[in-house]
Structure formats: structure tokens, C-alpha cells
Coordinates of N, CA and C in Angstrom, one line a residue:
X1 N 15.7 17.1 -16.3 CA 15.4 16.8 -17.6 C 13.9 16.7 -17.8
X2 N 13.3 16.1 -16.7 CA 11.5 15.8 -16.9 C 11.1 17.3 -17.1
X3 N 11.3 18.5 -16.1 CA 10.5 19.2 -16.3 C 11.0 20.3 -17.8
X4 N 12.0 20.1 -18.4 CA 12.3 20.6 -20.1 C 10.9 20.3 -20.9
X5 N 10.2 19.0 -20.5 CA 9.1 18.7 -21.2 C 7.3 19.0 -21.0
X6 N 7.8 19.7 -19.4 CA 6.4 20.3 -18.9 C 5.3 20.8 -19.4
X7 N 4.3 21.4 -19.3 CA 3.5 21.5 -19.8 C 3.6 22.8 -19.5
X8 N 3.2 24.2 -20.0 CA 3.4 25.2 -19.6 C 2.8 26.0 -18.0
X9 N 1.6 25.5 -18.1 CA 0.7 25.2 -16.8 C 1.1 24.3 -15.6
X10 N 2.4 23.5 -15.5 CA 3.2 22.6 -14.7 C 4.1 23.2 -13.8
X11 N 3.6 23.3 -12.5 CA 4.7 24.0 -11.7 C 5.7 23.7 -11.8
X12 N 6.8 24.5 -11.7 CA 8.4 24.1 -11.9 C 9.3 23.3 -10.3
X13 N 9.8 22.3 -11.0 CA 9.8 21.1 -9.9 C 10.9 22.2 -8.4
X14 N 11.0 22.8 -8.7 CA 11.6 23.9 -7.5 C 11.0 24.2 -6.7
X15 N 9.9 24.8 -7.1 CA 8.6 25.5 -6.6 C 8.0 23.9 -5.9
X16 N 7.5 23.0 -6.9 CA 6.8 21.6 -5.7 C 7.9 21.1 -4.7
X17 N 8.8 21.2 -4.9 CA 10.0 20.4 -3.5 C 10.0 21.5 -2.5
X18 N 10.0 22.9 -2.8 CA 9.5 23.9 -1.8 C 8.3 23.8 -0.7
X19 N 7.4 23.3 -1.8 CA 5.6 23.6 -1.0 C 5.7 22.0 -0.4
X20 N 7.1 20.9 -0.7 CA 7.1 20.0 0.6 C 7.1 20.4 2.4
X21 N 7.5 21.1 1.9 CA 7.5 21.6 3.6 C 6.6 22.8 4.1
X22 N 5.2 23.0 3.3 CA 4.8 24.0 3.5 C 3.8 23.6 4.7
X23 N 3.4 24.3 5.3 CA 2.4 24.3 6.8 C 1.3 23.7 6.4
X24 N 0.7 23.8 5.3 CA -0.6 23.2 4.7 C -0.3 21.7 4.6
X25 N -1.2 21.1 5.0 CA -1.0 19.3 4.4 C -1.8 19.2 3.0
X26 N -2.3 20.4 2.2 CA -3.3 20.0 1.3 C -2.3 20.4 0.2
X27 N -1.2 21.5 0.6 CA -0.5 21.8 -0.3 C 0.7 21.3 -0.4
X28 N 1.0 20.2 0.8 CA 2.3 19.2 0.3 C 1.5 17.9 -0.3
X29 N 0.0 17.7 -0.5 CA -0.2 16.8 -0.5 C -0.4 16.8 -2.3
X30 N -0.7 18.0 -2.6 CA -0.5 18.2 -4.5 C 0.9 18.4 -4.4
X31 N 1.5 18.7 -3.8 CA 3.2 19.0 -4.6 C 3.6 17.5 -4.6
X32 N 3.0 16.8 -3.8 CA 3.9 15.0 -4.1 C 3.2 14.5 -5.5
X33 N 1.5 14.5 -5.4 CA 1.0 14.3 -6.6 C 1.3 14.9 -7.9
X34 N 2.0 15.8 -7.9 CA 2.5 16.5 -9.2 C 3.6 16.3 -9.2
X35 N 4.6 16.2 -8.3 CA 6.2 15.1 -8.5 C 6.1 13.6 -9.1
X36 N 5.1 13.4 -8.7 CA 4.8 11.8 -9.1 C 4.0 11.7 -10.3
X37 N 3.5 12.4 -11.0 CA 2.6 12.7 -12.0 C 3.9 13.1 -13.3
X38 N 4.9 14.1 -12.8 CA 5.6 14.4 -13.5 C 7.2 13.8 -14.0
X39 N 6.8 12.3 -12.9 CA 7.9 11.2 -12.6 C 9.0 11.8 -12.4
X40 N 9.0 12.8 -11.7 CA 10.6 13.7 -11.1 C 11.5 13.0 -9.8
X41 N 12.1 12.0 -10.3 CA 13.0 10.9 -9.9 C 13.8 11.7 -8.7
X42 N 14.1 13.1 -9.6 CA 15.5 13.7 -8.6 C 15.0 14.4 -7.2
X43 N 13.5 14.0 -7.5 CA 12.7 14.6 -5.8 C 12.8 13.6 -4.9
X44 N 12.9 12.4 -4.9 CA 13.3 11.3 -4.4 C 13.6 11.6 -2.5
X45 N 15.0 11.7 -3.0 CA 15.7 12.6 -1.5 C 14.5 13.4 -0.7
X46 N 13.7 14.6 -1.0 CA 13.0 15.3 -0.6 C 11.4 14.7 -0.3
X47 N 11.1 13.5 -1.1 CA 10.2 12.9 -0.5 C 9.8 11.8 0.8
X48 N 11.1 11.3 0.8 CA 11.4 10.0 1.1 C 11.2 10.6 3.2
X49 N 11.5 11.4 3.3 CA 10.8 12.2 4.6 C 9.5 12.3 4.9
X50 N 8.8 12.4 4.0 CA 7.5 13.1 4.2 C 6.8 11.4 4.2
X51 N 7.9 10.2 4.5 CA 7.1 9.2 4.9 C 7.1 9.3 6.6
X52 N 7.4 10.3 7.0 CA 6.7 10.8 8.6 C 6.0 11.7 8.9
X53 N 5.8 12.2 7.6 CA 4.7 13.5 7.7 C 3.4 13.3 8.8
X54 N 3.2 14.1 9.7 CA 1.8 13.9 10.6 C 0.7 14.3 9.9
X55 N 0.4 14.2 8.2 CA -0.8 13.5 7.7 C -1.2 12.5 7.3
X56 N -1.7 11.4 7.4 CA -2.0 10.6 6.6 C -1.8 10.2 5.3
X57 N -2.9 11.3 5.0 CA -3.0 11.3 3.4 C -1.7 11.8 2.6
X58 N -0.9 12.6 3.2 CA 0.3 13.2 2.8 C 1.3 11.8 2.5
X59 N 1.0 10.8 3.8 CA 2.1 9.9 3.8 C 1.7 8.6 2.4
X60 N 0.5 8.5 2.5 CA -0.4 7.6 1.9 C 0.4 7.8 0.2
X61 N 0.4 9.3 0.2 CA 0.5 9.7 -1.4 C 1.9 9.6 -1.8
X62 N 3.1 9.8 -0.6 CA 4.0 9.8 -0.9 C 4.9 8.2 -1.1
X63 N 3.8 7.4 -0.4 CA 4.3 6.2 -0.5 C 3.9 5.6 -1.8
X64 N 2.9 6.3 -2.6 CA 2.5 6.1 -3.6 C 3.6 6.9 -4.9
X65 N 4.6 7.9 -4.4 CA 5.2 7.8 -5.3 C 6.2 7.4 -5.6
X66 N 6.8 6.8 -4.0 CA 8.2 6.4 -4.1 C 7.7 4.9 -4.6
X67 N 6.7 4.1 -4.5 CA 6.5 3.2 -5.7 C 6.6 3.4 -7.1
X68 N 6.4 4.3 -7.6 CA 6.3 4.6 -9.0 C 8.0 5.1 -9.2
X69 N 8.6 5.5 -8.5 CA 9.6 6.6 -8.6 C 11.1 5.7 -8.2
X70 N 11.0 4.8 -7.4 CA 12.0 4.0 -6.5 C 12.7 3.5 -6.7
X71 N 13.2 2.8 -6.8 CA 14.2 1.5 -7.3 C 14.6 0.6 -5.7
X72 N 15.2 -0.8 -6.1 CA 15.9 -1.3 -5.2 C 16.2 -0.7 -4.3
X73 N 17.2 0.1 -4.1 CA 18.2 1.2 -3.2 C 17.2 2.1 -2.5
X74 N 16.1 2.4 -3.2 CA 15.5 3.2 -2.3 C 14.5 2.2 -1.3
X75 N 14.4 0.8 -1.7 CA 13.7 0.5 -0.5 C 14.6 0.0 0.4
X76 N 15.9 -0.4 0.4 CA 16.7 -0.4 1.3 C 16.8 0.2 2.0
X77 N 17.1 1.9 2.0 CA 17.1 3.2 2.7 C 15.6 2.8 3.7
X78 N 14.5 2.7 3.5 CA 13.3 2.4 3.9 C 13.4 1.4 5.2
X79 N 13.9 0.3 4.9 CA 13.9 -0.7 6.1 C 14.1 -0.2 7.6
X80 N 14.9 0.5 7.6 CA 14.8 0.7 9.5 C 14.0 1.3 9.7
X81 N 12.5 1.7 8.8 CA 11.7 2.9 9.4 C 10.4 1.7 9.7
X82 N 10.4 0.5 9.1 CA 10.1 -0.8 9.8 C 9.6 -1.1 11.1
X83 N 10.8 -0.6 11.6 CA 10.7 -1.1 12.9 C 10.5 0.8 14.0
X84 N 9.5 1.1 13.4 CA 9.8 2.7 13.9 C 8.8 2.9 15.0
X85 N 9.1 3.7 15.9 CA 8.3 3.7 17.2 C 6.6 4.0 16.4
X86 N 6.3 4.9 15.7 CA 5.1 5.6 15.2 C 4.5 4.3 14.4
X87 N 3.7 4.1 14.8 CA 2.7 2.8 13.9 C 2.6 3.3 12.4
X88 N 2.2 5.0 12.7 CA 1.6 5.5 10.8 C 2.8 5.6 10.0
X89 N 4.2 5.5 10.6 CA 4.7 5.8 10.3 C 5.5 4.4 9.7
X90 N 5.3 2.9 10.3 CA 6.0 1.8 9.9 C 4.3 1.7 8.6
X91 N 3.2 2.1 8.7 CA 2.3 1.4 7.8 C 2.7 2.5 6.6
X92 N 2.9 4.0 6.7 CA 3.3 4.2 5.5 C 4.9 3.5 4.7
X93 N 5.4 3.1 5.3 CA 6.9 2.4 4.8 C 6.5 1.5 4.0
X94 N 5.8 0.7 5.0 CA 4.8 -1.1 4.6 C 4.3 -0.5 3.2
X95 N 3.7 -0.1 2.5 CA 3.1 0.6 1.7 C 3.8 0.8 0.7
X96 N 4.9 1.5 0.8 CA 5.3 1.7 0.1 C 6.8 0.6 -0.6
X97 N 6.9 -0.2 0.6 CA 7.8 -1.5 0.2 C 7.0 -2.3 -1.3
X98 N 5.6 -2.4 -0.7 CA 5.1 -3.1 -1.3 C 4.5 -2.9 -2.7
X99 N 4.6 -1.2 -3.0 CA 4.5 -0.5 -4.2 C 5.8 -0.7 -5.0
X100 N 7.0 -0.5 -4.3 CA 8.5 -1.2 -4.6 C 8.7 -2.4 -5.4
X101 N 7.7 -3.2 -4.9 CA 7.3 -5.0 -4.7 C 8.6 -5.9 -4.7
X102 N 9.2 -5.4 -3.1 CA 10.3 -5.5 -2.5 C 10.6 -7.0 -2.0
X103 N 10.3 -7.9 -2.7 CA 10.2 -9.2 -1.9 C 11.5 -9.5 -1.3
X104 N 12.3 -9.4 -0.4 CA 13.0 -9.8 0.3 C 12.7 -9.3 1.6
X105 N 11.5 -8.2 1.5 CA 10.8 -8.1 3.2 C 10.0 -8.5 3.2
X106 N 9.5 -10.2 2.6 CA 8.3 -10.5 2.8 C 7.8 -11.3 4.0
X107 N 8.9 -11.6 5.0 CA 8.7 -12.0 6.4 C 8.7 -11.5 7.1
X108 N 9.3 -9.9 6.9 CA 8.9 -9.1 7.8 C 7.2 -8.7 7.8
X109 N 7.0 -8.6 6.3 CA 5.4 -7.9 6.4 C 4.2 -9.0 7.0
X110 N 5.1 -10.2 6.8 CA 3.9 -11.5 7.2 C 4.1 -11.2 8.7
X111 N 4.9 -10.7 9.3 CA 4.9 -10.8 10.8 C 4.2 -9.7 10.8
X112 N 4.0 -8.4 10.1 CA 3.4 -7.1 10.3 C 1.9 -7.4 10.4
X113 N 1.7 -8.6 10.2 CA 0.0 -8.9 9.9 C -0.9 -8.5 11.4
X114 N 0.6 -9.2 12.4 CA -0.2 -9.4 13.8 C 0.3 -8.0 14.8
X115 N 0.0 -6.8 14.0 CA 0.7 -5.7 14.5 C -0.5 -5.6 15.8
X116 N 0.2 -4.8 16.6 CA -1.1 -4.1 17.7 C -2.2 -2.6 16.5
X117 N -1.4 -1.9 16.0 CA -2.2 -1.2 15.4 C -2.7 -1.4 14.0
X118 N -4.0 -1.2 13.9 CA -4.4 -1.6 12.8 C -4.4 -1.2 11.2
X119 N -3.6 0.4 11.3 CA -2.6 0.9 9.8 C -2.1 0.1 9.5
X120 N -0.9 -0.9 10.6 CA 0.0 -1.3 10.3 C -0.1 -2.9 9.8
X121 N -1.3 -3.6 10.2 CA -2.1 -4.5 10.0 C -2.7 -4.3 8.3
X122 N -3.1 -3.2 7.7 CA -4.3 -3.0 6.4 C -3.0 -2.1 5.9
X123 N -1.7 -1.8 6.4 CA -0.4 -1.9 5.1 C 0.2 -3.1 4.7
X124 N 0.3 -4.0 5.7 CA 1.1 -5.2 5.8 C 0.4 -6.1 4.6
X125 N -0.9 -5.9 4.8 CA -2.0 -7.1 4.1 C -2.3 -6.6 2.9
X126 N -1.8 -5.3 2.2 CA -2.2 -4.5 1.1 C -0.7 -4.9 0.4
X127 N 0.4 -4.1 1.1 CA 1.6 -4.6 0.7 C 2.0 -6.0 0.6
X128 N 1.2 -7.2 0.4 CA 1.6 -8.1 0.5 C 0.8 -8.5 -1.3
X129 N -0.6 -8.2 -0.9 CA -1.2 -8.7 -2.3 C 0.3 -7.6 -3.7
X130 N 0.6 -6.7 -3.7 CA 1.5 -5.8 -4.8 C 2.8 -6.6 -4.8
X131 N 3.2 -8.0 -3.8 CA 4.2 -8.9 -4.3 C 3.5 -10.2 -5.0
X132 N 2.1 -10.3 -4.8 CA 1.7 -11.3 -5.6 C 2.5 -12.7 -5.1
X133 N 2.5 -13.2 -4.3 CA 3.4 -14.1 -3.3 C 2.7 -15.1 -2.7
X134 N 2.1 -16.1 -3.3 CA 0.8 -16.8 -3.1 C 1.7 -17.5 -1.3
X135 N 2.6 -17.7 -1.0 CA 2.6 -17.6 0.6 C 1.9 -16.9 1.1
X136 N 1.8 -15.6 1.1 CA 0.7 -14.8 1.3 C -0.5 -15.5 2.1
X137 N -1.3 -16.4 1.1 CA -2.4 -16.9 0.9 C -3.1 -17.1 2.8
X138 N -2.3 -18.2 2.7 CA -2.7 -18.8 4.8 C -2.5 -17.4 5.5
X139 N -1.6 -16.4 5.5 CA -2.2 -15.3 6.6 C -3.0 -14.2 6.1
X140 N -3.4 -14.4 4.9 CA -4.4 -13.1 4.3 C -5.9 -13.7 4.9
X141 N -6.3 -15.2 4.6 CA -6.8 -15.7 5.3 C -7.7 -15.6 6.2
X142 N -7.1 -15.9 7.3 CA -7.7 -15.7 8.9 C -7.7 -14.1 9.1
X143 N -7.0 -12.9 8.3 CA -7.5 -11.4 8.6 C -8.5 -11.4 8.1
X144 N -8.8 -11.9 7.0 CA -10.0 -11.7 5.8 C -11.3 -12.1 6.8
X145 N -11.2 -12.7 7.7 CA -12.4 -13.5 8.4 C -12.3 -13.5 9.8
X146 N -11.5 -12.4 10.1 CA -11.4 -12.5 12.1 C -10.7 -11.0 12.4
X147 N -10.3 -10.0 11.4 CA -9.8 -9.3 11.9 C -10.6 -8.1 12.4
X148 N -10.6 -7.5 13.3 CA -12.0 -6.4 14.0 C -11.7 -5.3 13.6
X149 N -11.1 -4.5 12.4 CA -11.3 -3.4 12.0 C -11.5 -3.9 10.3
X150 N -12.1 -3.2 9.9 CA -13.1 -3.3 8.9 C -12.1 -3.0 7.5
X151 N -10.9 -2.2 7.6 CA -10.3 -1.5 6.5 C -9.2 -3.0 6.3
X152 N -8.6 -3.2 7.2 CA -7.7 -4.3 7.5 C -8.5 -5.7 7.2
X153 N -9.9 -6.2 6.9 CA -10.2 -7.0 6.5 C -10.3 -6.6 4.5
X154 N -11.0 -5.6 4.6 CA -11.0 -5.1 2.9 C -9.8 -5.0 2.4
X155 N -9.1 -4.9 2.9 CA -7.3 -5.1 2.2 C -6.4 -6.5 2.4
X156 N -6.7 -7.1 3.4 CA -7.1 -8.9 3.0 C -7.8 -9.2 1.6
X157 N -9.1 -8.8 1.5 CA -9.5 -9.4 0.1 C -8.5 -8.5 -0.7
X158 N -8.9 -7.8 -0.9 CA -8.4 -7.5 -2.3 C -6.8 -7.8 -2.8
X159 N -5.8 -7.9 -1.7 CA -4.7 -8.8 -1.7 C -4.9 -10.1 -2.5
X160 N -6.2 -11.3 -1.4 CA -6.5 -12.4 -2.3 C -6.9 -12.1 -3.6
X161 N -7.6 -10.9 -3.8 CA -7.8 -11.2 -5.2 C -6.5 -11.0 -6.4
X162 N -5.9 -10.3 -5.6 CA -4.7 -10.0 -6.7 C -4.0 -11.3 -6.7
X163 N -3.2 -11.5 -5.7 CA -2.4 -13.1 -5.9 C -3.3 -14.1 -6.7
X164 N -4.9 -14.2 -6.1 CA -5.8 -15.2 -7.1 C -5.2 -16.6 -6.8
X165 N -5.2 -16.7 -5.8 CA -5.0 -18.9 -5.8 C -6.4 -19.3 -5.1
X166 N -6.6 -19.8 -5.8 CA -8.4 -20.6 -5.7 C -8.5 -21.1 -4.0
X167 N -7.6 -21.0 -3.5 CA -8.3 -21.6 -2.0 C -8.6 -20.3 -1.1
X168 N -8.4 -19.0 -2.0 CA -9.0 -18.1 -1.3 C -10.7 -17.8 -1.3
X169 N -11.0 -18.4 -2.4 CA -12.6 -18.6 -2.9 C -13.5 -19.1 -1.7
X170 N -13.4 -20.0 -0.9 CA -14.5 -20.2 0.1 C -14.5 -19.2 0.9
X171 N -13.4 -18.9 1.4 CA -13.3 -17.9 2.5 C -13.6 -16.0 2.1
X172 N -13.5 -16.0 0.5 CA -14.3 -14.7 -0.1 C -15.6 -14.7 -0.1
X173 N -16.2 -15.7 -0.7 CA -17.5 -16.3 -0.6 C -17.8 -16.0 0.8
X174 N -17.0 -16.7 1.8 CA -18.3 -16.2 3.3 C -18.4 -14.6 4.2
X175 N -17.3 -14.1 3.2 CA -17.3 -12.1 3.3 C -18.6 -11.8 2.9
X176 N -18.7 -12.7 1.4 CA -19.2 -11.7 0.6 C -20.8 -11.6 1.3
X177 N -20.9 -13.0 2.1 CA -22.5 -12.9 2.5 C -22.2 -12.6 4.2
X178 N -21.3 -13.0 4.4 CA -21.6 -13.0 6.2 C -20.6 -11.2 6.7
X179 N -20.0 -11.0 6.2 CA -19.6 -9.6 6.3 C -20.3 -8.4 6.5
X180 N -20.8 -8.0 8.3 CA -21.2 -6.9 8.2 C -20.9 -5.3 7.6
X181 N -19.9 -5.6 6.8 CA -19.2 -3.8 6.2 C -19.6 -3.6 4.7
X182 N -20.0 -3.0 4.3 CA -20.1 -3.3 2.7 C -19.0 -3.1 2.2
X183 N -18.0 -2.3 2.5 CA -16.8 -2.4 1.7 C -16.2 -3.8 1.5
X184 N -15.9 -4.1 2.8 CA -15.3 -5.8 2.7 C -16.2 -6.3 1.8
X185 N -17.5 -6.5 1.9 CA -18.3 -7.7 1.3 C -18.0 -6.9 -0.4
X186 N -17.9 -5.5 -1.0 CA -17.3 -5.4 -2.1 C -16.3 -5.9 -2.4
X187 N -14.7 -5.5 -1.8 CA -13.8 -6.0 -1.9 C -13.9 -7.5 -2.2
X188 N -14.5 -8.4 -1.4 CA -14.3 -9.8 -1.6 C -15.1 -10.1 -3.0
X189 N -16.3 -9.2 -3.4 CA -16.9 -9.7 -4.5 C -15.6 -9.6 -5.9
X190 N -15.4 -8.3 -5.7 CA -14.0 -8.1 -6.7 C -13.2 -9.0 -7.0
X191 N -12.6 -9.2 -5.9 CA -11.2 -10.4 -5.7 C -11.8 -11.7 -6.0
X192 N -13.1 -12.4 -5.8 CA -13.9 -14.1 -6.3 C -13.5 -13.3 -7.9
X193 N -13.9 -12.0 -8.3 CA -14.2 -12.0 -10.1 C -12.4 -12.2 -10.7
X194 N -11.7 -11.8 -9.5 CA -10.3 -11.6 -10.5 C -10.2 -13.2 -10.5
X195 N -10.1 -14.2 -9.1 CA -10.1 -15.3 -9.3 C -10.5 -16.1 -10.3
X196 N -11.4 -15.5 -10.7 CA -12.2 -16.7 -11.9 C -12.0 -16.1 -13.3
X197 N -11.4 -15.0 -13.1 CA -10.8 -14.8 -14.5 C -9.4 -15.3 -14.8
X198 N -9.0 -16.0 -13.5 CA -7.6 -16.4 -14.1 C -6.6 -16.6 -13.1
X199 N -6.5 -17.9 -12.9 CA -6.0 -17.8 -11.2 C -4.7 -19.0 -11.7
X200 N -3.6 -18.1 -11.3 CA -2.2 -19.1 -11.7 C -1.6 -20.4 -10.4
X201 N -2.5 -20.4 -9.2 CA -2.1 -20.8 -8.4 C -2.3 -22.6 -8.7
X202 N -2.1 -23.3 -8.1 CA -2.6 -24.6 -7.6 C -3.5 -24.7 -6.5
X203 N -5.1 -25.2 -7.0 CA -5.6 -25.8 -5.6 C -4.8 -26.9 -4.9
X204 N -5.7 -27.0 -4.0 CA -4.6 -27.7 -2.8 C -6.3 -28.5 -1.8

């Protein structure tokens, strides 16, 4: 039915579920972004794979559409890929749980915090801020301020800044100056401004 309304210039959603499996990762990596652009629900099935794709970015985008695209049922299908031998492979799931904003895996992801790999660490802590789940708070925390990869600390803040409960404030504050990365020390400035624009939490 979506693509009745295409644009004439809009590949025909045949053609994008095709160039899923094409050899190029640059060219499954526009056919997801134009499934998801063109909210083509019934690609679903055909995406939902390509959360093992051996790109990154391929997996990154596809997790981004089965957030937009998903429902309940489809993050159910998702859960045993959780526990999946491939790290890139449980951080794109994590990802996209959390685009779902699937809270009934919210203990799984809080355990995901202390992963050995650090994808799976900077999905856990990303997908956690997109449930807005101020438990959250105490383990976003100590990543925001001790964790040794630099991407997995900037996805700590910006997590705290989305949830916003004011006891994240001291510990953004000492990113923003003691943080050798500039991303982090951005990230954390962002997340103090969401805070002070409006923070539903209780101090404590």
C-alpha cells in the first residue's frame, strides 16, 4: 500500500528488499534507509536479518529501522539474539530493543552494561537512555566516569541527559571538565542543558 504513494523517483520496494542482499554494504545500506524512509512495514521479515550483517553501519541502520517500523512482536522475535555468540551482533539487537523502548528487557540491558566488548557496552547504555527509566540512573553513572572506551562513555551521557534526573548533574559536570575526549565532554554538556530544561526526576 506505502509504495501506491511513492514518489515517482522512489525505488519500488521489490527492487530495495532485492539490493538487501546485494554484495555492496553501501548498497544494502540505502535500500534499509529507503525502506525505513518509506515506512515499508511488510520489509520487516527481510530486515530483521540484516541485524547480522558483517557491516556495522548496515546493522546500526537497520536497527534504526526496526525501531521505527516494529512493534511488540517484533522485539520479542529479537531476544535470543541477546545472548548471541558475535558481540556486534547482541549490540545491534541492544539497539534496536531500545528504539522499540522495549522495557521488559530492562535487566537484561542493565547487565549488558558490564559486557567484555565495548559495542555491546555503548548499545546497552544508549538503549537504556530511549526507555527513559530513571533506574537507569546508578549504572549510567559509574560508565559515564570509569569506562575506557570513549564512545561507551558519550552514550552514558547522553542517556543521562535524556532520562534527566538531577543527580546525574555532578557527575556531567566533572565530564564536562575532567574528560579527556571532546565528544564525551560534548555529550555531557548537552545532557546538563536537557537537565535544566526540565528534569521530571526527584533529587535524592
Amino acid at each position: 500500500m506505502s509504495h501506491a504513494t511513492d514518489s515517482p523517483s522512489s525505488p519500488p520496494v521489490e527492487l530495495l528488499i532485492e539490493q538487501l542482499s546485494d554484495v555492496s554494504a553501501q548498497v544494502r545500506l540505502q535500500a534499509v534507509e529507503a525502506l525505513r524512509l518509506q515506512r515499508e512495514v511488510s520489509a520487516l521479515p527481510k530486515l530483521l536479518p540484516l541485524l547480522h550483517d558483517p557491516d556495522w553501519w548496515v546493522r546500526v541502520a537497520v536497527a534504526d529501522a526496526i525501531g521505527e517500523l516494529g512493534d511488540e512482536g517484533t522485539a520479542q522475535t529479537l531476544l535470543p539474539d541477546l545472548h548471541h555468540a558475535d558481540p556486534l551482533v547482541r549490540s545491534s539487537v541492544t539497539l534496536a530493543l531500545g528504539r522499540l523502548r522495549y522495557k521488559p528487557n530492562f535487566e537484561t540491558m542493565l547487565a549488558m552494561l558490564e559486557d567484555d566488548h565495548h559495542w555491546v557496552r555503548y548499545a546497552a547504555a544508549v538503549a537504556l537512555g530511549e526507555l527513559e527509566d530513571v533506574r537507569a540512573v546508578d549504572a549510567l553513572i559509574p560508565l559515564l566516569a570509569g569506562d575506557a572506551d570513549y564512545l561507551v562513555r558519550a552514550g552514558a551521557a547522553r542517556s543521562l541527559g535524556r532520562i534527566r534526573h538531577p543527580k546525574a548533574i555532578r557527575p556531567l559536570r566533572r565530564a564536562v571538565v575532567k574528560d579527556d575526549n571532546e565528544l564525551v565532554r560534548a555529550d555531557a554538556l548537552e545532557a546538563l542543558r536537557l537537565i535544566w530544561n526540565g528534569s521530571p526526576g526527584e533529587d535524592e
